[in-house]
Structures are given as structure tokens and as C-alpha cells.
XYZ file of C-alpha atoms in Angstrom:
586
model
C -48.904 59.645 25.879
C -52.222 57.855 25.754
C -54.019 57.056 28.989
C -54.338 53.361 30.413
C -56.435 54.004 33.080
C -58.992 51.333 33.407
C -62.430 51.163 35.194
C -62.912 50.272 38.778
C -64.615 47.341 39.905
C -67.007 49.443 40.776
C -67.554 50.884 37.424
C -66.961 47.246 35.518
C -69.756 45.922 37.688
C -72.308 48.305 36.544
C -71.180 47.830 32.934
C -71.418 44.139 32.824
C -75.095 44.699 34.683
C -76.331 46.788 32.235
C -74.917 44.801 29.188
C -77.096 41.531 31.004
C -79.950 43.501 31.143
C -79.717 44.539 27.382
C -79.283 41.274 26.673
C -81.479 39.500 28.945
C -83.924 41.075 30.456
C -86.860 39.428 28.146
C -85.405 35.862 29.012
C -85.459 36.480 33.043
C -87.880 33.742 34.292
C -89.616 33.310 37.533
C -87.896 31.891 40.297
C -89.034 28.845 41.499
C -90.528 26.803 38.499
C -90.965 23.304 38.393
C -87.540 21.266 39.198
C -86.064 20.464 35.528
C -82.783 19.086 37.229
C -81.234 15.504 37.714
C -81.948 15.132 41.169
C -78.931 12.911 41.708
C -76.802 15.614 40.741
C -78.708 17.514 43.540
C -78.185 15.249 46.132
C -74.777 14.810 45.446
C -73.996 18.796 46.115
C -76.375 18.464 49.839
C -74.322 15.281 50.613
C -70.580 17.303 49.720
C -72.337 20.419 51.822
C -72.663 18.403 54.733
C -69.659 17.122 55.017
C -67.751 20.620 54.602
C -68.901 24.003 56.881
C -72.468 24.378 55.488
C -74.548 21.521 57.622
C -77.162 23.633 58.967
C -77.676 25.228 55.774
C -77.338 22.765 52.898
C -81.083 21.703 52.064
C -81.423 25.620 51.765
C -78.793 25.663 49.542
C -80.258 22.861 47.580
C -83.465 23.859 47.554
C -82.189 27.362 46.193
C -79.845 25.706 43.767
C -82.541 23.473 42.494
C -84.468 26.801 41.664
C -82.000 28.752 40.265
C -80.800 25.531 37.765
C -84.472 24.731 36.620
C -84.622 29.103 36.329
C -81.558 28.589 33.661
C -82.911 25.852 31.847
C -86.415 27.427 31.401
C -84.782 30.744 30.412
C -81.885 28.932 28.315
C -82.494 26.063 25.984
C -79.701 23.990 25.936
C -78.604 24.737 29.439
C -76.399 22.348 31.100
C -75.905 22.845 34.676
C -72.803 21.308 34.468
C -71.376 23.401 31.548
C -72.799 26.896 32.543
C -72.045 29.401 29.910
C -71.359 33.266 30.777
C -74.803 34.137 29.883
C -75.882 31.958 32.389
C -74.192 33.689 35.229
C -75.417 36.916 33.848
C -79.174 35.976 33.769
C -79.172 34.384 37.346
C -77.351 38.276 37.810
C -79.776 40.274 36.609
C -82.329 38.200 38.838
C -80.474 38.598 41.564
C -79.878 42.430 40.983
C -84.166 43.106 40.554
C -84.397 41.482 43.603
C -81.908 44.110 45.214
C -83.648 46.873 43.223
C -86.955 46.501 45.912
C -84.393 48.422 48.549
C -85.339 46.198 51.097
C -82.766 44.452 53.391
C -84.655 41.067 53.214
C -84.075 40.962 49.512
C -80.356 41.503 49.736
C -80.124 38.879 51.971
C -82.594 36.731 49.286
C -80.423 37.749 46.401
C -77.014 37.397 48.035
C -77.733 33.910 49.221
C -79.563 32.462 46.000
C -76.324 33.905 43.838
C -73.426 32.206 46.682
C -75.444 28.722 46.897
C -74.675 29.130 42.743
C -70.871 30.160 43.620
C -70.574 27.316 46.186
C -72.230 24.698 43.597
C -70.005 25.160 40.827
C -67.068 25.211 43.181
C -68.305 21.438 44.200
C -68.318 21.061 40.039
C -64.914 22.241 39.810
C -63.673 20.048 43.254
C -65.226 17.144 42.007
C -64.542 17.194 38.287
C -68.255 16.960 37.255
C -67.496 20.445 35.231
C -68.174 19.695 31.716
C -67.917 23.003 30.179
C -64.783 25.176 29.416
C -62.382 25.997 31.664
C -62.513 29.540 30.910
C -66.474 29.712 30.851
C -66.007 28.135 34.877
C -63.499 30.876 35.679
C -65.808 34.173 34.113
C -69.215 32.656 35.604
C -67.437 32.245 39.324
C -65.688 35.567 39.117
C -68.920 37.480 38.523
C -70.639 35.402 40.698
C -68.228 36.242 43.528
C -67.945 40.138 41.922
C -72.287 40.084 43.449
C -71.181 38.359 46.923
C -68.050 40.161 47.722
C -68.201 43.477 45.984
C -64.500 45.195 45.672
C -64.319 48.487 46.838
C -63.755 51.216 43.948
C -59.971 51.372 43.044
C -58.767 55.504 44.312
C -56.172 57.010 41.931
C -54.508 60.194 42.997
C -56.126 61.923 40.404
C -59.620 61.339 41.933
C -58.780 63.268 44.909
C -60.127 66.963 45.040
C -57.973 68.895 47.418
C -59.892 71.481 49.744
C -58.479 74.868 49.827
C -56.244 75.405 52.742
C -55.174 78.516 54.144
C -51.216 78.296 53.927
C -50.619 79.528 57.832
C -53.224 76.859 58.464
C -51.001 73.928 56.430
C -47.725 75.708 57.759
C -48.936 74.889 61.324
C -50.331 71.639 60.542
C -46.784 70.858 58.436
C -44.605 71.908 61.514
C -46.550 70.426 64.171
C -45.773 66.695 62.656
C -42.789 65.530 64.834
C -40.871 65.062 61.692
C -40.208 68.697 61.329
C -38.752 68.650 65.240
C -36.487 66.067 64.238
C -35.212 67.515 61.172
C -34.747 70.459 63.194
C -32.444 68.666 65.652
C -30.554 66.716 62.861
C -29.638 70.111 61.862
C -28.588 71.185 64.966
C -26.546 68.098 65.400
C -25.310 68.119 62.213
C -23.564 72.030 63.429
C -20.616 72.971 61.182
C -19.929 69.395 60.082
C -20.078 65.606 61.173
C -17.589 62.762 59.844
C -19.048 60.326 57.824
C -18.130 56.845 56.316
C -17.615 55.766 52.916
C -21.256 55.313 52.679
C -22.118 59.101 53.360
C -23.622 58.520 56.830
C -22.278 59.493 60.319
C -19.401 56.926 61.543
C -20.532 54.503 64.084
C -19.077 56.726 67.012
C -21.538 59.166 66.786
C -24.660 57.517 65.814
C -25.904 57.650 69.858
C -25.636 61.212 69.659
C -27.210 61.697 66.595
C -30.507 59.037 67.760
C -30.786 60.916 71.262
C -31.226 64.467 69.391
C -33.602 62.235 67.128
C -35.651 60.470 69.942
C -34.828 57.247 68.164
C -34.568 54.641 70.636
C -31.095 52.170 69.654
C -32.028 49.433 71.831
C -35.284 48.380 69.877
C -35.959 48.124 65.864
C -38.973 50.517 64.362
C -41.634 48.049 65.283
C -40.648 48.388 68.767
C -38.916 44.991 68.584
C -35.045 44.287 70.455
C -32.525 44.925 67.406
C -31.838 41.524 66.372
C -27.668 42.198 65.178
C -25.434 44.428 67.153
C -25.430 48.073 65.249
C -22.560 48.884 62.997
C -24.120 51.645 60.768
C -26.886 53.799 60.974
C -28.148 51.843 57.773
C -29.026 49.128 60.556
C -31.260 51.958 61.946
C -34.352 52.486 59.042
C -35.787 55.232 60.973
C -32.619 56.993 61.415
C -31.523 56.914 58.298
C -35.352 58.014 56.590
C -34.514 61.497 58.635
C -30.795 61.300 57.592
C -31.743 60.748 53.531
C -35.041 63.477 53.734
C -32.428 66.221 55.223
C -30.005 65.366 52.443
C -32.903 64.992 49.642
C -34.488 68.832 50.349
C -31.195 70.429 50.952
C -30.781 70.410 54.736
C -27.333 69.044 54.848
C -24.855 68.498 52.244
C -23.119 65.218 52.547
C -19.482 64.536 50.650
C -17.029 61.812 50.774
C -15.758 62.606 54.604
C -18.177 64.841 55.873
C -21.896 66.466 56.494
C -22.319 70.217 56.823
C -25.657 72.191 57.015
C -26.978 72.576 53.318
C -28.820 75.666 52.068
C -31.871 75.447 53.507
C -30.684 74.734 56.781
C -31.765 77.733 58.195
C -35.352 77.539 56.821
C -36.890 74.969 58.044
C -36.957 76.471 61.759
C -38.485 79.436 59.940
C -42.143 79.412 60.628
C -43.223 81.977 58.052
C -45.474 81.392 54.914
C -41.522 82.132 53.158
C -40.834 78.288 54.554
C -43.899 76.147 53.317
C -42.553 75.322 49.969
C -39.460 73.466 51.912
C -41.723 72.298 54.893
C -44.223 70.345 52.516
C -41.329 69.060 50.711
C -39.488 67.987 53.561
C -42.937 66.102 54.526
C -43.527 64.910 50.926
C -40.048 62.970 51.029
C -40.807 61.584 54.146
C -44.062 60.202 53.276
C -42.505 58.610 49.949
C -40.093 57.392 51.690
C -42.803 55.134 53.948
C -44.703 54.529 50.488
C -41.743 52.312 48.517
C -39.934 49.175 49.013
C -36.700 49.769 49.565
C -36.450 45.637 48.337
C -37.107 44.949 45.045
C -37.652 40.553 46.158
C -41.356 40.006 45.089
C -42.265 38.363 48.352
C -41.220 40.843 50.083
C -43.791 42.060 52.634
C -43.419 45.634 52.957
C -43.800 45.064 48.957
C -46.730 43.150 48.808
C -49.085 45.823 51.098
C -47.853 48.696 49.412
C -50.717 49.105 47.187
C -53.151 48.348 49.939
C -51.455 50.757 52.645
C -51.600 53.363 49.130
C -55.139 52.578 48.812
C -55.676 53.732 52.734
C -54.377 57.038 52.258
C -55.591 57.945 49.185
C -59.499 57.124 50.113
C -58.362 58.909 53.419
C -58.519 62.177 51.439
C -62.446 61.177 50.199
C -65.628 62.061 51.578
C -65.655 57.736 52.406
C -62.491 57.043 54.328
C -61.329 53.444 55.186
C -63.057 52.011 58.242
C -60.222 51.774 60.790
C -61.130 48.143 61.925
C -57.605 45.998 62.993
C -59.508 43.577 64.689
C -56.903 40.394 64.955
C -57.255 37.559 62.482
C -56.357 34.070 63.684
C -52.336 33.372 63.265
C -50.938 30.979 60.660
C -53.038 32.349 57.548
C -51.161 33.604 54.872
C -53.507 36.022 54.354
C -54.243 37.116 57.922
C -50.093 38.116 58.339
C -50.551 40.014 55.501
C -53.707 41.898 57.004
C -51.518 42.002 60.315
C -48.294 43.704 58.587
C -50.600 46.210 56.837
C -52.401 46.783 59.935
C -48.877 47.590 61.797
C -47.612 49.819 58.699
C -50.756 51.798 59.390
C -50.495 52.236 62.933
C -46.414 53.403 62.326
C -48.199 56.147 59.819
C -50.159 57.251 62.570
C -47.982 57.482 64.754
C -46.176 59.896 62.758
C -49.278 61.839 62.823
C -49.704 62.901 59.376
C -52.619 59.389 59.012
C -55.268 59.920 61.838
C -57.354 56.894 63.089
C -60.515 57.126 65.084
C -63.729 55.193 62.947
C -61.661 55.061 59.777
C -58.477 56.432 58.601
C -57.907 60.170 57.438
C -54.815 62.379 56.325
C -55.758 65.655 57.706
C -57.244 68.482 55.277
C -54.389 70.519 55.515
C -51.683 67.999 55.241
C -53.069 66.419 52.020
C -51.154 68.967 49.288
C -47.883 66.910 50.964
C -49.016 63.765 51.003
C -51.002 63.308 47.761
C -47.838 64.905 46.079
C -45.932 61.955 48.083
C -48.629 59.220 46.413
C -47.908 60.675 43.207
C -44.275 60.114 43.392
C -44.072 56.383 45.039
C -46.293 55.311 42.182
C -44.050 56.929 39.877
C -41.136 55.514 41.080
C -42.802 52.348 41.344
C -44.192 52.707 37.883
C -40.570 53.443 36.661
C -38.494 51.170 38.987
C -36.656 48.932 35.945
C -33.301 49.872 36.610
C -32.690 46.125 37.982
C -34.302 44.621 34.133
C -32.441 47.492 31.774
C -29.473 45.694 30.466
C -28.616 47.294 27.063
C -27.261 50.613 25.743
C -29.041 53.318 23.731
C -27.469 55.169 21.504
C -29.286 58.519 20.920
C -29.565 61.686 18.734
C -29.556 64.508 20.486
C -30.773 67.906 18.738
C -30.673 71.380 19.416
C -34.042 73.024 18.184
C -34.130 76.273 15.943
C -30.251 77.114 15.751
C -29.618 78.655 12.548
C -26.937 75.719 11.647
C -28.163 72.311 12.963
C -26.188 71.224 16.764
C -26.314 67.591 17.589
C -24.250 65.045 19.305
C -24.705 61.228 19.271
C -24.321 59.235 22.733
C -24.294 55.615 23.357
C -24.724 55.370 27.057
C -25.780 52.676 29.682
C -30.140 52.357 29.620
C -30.127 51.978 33.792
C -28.564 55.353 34.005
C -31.290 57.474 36.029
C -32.476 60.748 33.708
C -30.364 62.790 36.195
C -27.446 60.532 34.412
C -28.755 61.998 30.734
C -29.247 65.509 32.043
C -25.499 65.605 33.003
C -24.568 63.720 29.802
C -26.367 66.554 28.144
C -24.590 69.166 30.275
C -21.597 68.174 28.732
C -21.697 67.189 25.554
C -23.550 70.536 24.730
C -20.863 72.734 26.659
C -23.815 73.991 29.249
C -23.129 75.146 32.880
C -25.947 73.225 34.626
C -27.049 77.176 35.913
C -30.532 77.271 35.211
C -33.581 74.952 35.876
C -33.909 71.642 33.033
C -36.971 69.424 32.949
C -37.468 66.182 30.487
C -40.895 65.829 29.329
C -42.369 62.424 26.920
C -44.336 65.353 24.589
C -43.035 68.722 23.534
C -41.819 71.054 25.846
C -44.614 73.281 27.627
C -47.445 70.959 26.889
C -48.262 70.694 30.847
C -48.072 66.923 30.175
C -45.834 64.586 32.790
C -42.482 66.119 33.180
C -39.597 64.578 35.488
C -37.512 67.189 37.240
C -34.628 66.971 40.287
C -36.074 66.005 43.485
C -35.067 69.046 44.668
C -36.707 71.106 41.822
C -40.202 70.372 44.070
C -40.116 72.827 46.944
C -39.450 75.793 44.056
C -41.487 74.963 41.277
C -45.215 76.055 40.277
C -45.736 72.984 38.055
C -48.656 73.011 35.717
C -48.919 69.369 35.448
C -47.748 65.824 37.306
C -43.947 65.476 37.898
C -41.741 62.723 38.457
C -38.220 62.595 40.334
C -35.737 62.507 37.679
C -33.643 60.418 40.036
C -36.084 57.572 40.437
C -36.566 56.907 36.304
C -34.355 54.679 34.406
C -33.041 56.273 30.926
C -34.355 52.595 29.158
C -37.977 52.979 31.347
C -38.624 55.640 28.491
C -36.638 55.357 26.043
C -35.965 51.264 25.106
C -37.116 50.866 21.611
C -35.731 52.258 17.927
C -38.147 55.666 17.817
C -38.446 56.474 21.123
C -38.432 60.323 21.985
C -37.854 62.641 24.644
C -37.610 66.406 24.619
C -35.121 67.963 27.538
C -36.094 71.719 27.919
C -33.119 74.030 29.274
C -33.224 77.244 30.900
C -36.835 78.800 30.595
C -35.564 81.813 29.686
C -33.246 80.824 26.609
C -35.433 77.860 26.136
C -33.150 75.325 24.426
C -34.724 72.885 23.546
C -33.095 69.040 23.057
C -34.645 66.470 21.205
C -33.699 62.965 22.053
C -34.775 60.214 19.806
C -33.498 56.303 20.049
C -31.758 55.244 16.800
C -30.485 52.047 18.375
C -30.464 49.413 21.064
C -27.777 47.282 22.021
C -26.401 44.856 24.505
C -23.425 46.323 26.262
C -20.221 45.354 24.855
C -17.348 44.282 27.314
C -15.560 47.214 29.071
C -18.187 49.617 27.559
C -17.888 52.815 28.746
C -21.232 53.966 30.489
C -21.497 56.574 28.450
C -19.784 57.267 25.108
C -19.921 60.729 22.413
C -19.826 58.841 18.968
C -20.519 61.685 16.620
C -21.687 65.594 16.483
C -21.581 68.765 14.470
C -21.282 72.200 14.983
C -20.240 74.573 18.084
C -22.876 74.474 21.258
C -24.305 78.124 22.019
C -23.171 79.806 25.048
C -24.795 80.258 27.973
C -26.820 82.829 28.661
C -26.785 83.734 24.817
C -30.264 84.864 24.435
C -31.654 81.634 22.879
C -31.707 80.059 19.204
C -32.138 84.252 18.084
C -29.628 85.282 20.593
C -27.056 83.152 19.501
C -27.666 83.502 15.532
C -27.423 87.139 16.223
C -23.635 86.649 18.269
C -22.440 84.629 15.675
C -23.383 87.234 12.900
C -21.885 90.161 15.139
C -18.782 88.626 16.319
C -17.605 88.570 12.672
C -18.700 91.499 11.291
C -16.331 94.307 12.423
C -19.241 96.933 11.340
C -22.191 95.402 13.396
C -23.213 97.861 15.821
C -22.936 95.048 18.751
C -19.038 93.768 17.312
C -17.011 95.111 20.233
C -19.268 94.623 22.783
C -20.347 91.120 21.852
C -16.557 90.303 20.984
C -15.874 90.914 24.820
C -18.680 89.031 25.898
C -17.337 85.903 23.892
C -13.988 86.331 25.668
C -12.428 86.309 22.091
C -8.824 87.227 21.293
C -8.232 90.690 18.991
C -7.596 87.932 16.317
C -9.812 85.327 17.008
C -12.561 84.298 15.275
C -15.719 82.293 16.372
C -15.932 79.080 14.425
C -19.597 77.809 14.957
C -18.252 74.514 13.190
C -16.061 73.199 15.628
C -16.867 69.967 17.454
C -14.230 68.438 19.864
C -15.399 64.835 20.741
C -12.660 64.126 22.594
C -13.177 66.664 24.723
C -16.858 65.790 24.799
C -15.621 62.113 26.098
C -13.317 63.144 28.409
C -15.682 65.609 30.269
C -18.132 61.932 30.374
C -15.334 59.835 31.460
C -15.072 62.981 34.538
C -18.971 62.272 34.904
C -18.439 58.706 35.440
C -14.882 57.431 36.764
């Protein structure tokens, strides 16, 4: 998959000044030449000044705009300063920008007034319809106008950030000293040989005091410290309670069924404080910090929403050699824009107080907490990247092909295209006969490229991944695969190595009473498990039938098969393929 990353503002900026001066920099005239502008026009922009914010400065303004107009027409023949074209903008830029190159602060403050007295003139064009040119010429010369006044910080991906090497007893301490890992702890401990739970998979009502004293979570006021507005009926009512509750679940802590909660596998290891426990620790912290990365509402007005990519922003330049200035200072109430500064501002200060964002001057995320965190980044933009589930509404069908078998194995599957890839990867479990034993990624290029692969959640604590992973759980089947063509490979058991290729052969709407997913065609017998690969398995077949192979017996046993039984590497049961789906799915 091609890359779409684009340039910064930063980096646009510099383009677009260089292009100018390419273009331009023979045509850049002096200053302050002789007027060559209407002087009505003139004193219609002072008059408009002074009755708007700019009083005190509006024959400054004038006097500047007068000299930057009369600039364009003696550099420009044919310049209208009513119908400014983009090369217009960029000449008074490049001015503007050799001012700025003499380093002194009196020339900034030269250049950066002379190009906003331009800005604030052909705003009065635009308010008072005396803008004669194109609309879109009006909307490029004010947005690099405005590009020079009010410069946008560079855009931080998470693949700009350079990790430092940290010593892992160094990011085990810093890992277990965040107050998450105490609470996780207790949850455990709470938690004991089992808890009821409600239909929903979280602890019944009854218990929920218990569980928020071992927590520290105070019931009687909302996350942002705030008197719960509706009386509590589930711990779903209680955000913070259940972040802890779905984290301990996610990494294996607890294992939560239909009726009740027990202490999952790695229950016991996160109190460990060896080196053995960091993979789990930074996990447990990585699912936490996603957690407080993604909108849990999908409305687009939705605050939490709308500052996600500025709160993002935050942490990622708080793991650069620049971090954010930490400056909250209050904005005054009733400005759209100032409650969304305030709600970012709060989001912030909830991060620190969870200790793993710091805030003296500016914003940082620790040194030794950042392997955690950045992984977290990675996987909220991910899952915000692959979010669709809500706009897939159609049904794939898809060939699904077993690589290097000495007779070809596929199956065809019409399924549902807002089933998760967890969804496929049981689909696949079943319609190939597999056991779900080993470890499975999916992967948009061939398998081992170190390209983007998306894995199980819980995959992350365990494996040494060569390149970017997404949850499996947080991608929609149709986010990748939606058109006629479409291919994914689903790799198997890296010892075997089967290899699946998935390619889209058709997209439809759903038909009423549609199963969600739905085995339409196949050939030939699925290998075993554990078989020994596309080799392995060509080499069982050929053994199991003949009686003087030197591996008949042997193999014969291993196959389970009768005295007179014989393999048939032909046979393809749909039916039982469809029933095992229909056990998948309801």
C-alpha cells in the first residue's frame, strides 16, 4: 500500500516560498513607490477600520496598504487591487519574507504588519462586495496571507518520533509506578475466584461500591469531578470504572462470561515486578492510554470527538525535543472556540493526572513511558482510521485460497462487510477445519513483508513485531476489503505457515434474513493441523495410502484413520462448513 502522507504546514510553507521566489524574485519592487491607487478606494478601507477594532491603527494600515497596492501594480501590469491574483499574494510574500531574512525583530514586526493590513483589506473586499476577482483566487491569496501571520505548527505523526533507549528495569518502574497498575492490581484482587456479572459482562449493581472503593473511584462525583447527574444503575454509568474493568479484560487479567468474572491468565503477573512482566505491564498501559485517545461516540459534534486530534497532537510532540507549551490560561466563556480550548485543556489535565502526561512549562510523556504510549497513538489512529463499521452495509463474498498445497483448497464465503477481521479469522477457522492453536495475523501485502499487519489485541504483550500493527478487533472486514479485487493475505501458524489468500469477487447489499456469514462453494479436504505445512501435508497424503512408504503406519495413526480407511483429500462438506458458522454466529 502506497503512502498518503502529506507535507506539514510547515513544509508546504517553505515550498510555496521557494516556488515565489523562482518565480518572482526579478519582479519584487521597492516598497513604498509613488501611490498608483484610487484613493477613494483607500479611504473607504480607513473609514470601515475605524468603525471596527483597528481605530488607533487604521491610517497605518492605510498608509501600508497604499504601499503594498501601488508595490503590486508596479511589479504586475494589469494588477487590480480589487481582483488580486495568487501571484499577487506571493510577490507581496516574498517581500515580506526578505524583510524577515535581516534576523532582526523590528523587521518581523515590519513584515508581519505590512502582510495582515493586506489580510485585513481584502477581508473589507470580501465584507463589502467590492471583490471583483474569483472567488477561488480571494480564498488562496487570504489563506497564504494568513499561512505568514499565523504560522501552523508542524503536523507530528507517530512515525516522526525517535524513541530513546530505555533500560527495561528503568520503564518497568516507571510502568508500575502509574496508579493504573495499583488499580489493576486491586481489580484483581477484588475480582478473587469470581464476581457475578449482568447480561452486559460487568459486575451487578450490588457490588459496584465494593469494586470503586478497591479502585479509589469516588461514586458520588462523575470523572470531571462533577455530582453524577442520574442515579447509578451500572458501572457503564461509571467511565472510569469501567476503562479499568475493559483494560483487565482486554490484556487477560480477568476472564468475563455470561454470569461471571474470574482472574484470567495473567492475573498473577501483573503484581510481578520482574523484567518477565514488562511485556503485560506496557500493554496493560498501552490499552489504557487508547482507551483515553478514542471516542467512544461516533456523533460528529461530539466534543470528546472534536479535540481528539488536538489532545493526539499534545502527546505526540510531548515525545520531541519541542514539547507543547503547557499554557491553559482561561479564554472568555460563550466562544465556540474557547469551550473547545477549555474541554481540551480539562482532557489534558485528566492525562496528567494519571501521570503518564507531565506538565510543568509544556507537556511531556516521560522517556521511559513513551514505548507504551506511542504504541497507544498508533492504535487510536488506527482504529480511528478504520472505524466504518457504522457506513459498511453490504456483503462480500470472497475466495479464499490455500497457498502451495499440492491439489488447490479453497472455500467461497459471503459474509456481512461490518464483521471485525477477528469475525473473518474465525470464519477462516472453520471453514478450513483449523484449531485456532497457533498465532494468525492478516496483512494488505504478502505475508512477511514487515508491512502493516492487524493481529488480536491480545497478540501485543507477546509479539516482536517487525512493522506497525493494528487491533484486529477495531477493523471492519469492508474497511479493507469493499471493492471487486480487493486482497488480503491471512498467515497461519508461523511454523506451518499456511498461507490464505482472500480476494473480493463480489459486493452486494444484504438480502433479507441473510445469514452473516454463509460457505457457498469449496474444493478439496483442509490439511491438518500441525501437518508440517504445504510439504508436510503432500507428504501425509502420499504416505497414508501407500502401504510400503516407510512413514504408512506411523502416519496412519497420526491421522486417526480406521485399518480400512482411506484419506480422501477431495472431500468438502459445506454443510458442515455452515453449520460450524451458524455456531460462530447464533
Amino acid at each position: 500500500m502506497g503512502s498518503k502522507r502529506s507535507r506539514n504546514p510547515g513544509q508546504k510553507r517553505a515550498a510555496k516560498q521557494q516556488a515565489r521566489q523562482r518565480r518572482n524574485r526579478s519582479t519584487v519592487a521597492p516598497l513604498f513607490p509613488a501611490s498608483a491607487v484610487d484613493p477613494a478606494l483607500i479611504d473607504s478601507f480607513v473609514q470601515w477600520l475605524r468603525r471596527g477594532d483597528l481605530t488607533e491603527d487604521a491610517e497605518l494600515f492605510a498608509h501600508l496598504l497604499e504601499s503594498t497596492l501601488t508595490n503590486l501594480a508596479h511589479a504586475h501590469p494589469g494588477f487590480r487591487a480589487t481582483g488580486w491574483l495568487p501571484a499577487d499574494a506571493h510577490t507581496l510574500l516574498d517581500a515580506a519574507d526578505e524583510l524577515t531574512a535581516d534576523n532582526s525583530e523590528d523587521m518581523d514586526d515590519i513584515a508581519l504588519t505590512i502582510v495582515a493590513s493586506a489580510l485585513t483589506f481584502l477581508n473589507f473586499l470580501d465584507e463589502n462586495r467590492l471583490w471583483t476577482g474569483t472567488e477561488e483566487n480571494l480564498i488562496h491569496c487570504i489563506e497564504d496571507l494568513i499561512h505568514f501571520v499565523e504560522p501552523q505548527p508542524p503536523v507530528v505523526l507517530p512515525e516522526d518520533i525517535a524513541l530513546p533507549a530505555v533500560d527495561e528495569k528503568d520503564e518497568l518502574r516507571a510502568l508500575t509506578s502509574l496508579p493504573l497498575i495499583a488499580s489493576l492490581v486491586a481489580l484483581v484482587d477484588w475480582v478473587g475466584k469470581g464476581a457475578a456479572v449482568t447480561s452486559t459482562k460487568v459486575p451487578k449493581p450490588a457490588s459496584i461500591p465494593g469494586l470503586a472503593d478497591a479502585l479509589g473511584v469516588d461514586l458520588d462525583l462523575d470523572s470531571e469531578g462533577f455530582p453524577h447527574a442520574r442515579r447509578i444503575r451500572s458501572m457503564r454509568d461509571v467511565p472510569e470504572m469501567l476503562t479499568y474493568w475493559e483494560t483487565a479484560e482486554e490484556i487477560g487479567l480477568i476472564t468475563v462470561n455470561s454470569t461471571r468474572a474470574v482472574r484470567g491468565p495473567n492475573a498473577e503477573l501483573i503484581a510481578d515486578r520482574t523484567t518477565r512482566a514488562l511485556p503485560l505491564i506496557r500493554a496493560a498501559v498501552t490499552e489504557f492510554v487508547r482507551s483515553q485517545l478514542v471516542s467512544t461516540q461516533r456523533h460528529p459534534l461530539d466534543l470528546t470527538q472534536l479535540t481528539d486530534v488536538v489532545v493526539t497532537q499534545v502527546i505526540l510532540a510531548g515525545m520531541t525535543s519541542e514539547p507543547p507549551v503547557a499554557d491553559s490560561e482561561d479564554a472568555p466563556s460563550g466562544d465556540e472556540q474557547s469551550l473547545l480550548d477549555a474541554f481540551v485543556y480539562d482532557r489534558l489535565d485528566r492525562l496528567v493526572e494519571q501521570k503518564w502526561l507531565t506538565k510543568d512549562d509544556a507537556y511531556r510523556v516521560p522517556a521511559a513511558l513513551q514505548p507504551a504510549v506511542l504504541r497507544a497513538v498508533q492504535l487510536a489512529g488506527a482504529e480511528t482510521e478504520y472505524a466504518l463499521s457504522d457506513m459498511v452495509d453490504s456483503h462480500v463474498t470472497l475466495r479464499i485460497s490455500l497457498e502451495g498445497t499440492h491439489i488447490p483448497v479453497w472455500r467461497r464465503v459471503r459474509l456481512d462487510a461490518s464483521l471485525p477481521l477477528s469475525a473473518l479469522h474465525d470464519i477462516i477457522q472453520s471453514a478450513f477445519g483449523w484449531e485456532d492453536c497457533h498465532l494468525h495475523e492478516f496483512s494488505a501485502g504478502p505475508a512477511y513483508s514487515g508491512g502493516r499487519v492487524f493481529i488480536p489485541n491480545e497478540d501485543f504483550a507477546h509479539r516482536d513485531l517487525v512493522g506497525p500493527a493494528v487491533a484486529e478487533e477495531e477493523v471492519p472486514v469492508g474497511s479493507l476489503l469493499s471493492s471487486v479485487g480487493d486482497r488480503l493475505t491471512y498467515l497461519y501458524d508461523f511454523g506451518d505457515d499456511w498461507i490464505h489468500h482472500i480476494v473480493v469477487e463480489s459486493v452486494d447489499n444484504p438480502a433479507p434474513e441473510s445469514p452473516v456469514a454463509l460457505c457457498l462453494d469449496g474444493r478439496n479436504m483442509a490439511p491438518y493441523e500441525d501437518s508440517g505445512g504445504p510439504w508436510g501435508w503432500a507428504n501425509m497424503i502420499e504416505a497414508s495410502a501407500d502401504p510400503h512408504h516407510q512413514e504408512h503406519s506411523e502416519i496412519r495413526d497420526w491421522l486417526g484413520l480406521r485399518p480400512d480407511q482411506q484419506l480422501d483429500p477431495t472431500s468438502f462438506d459445506r454443510d458442515g462448513i455452515n453449520e460450524a458458522f451458524a455456531t460462530l454466529f447464533g
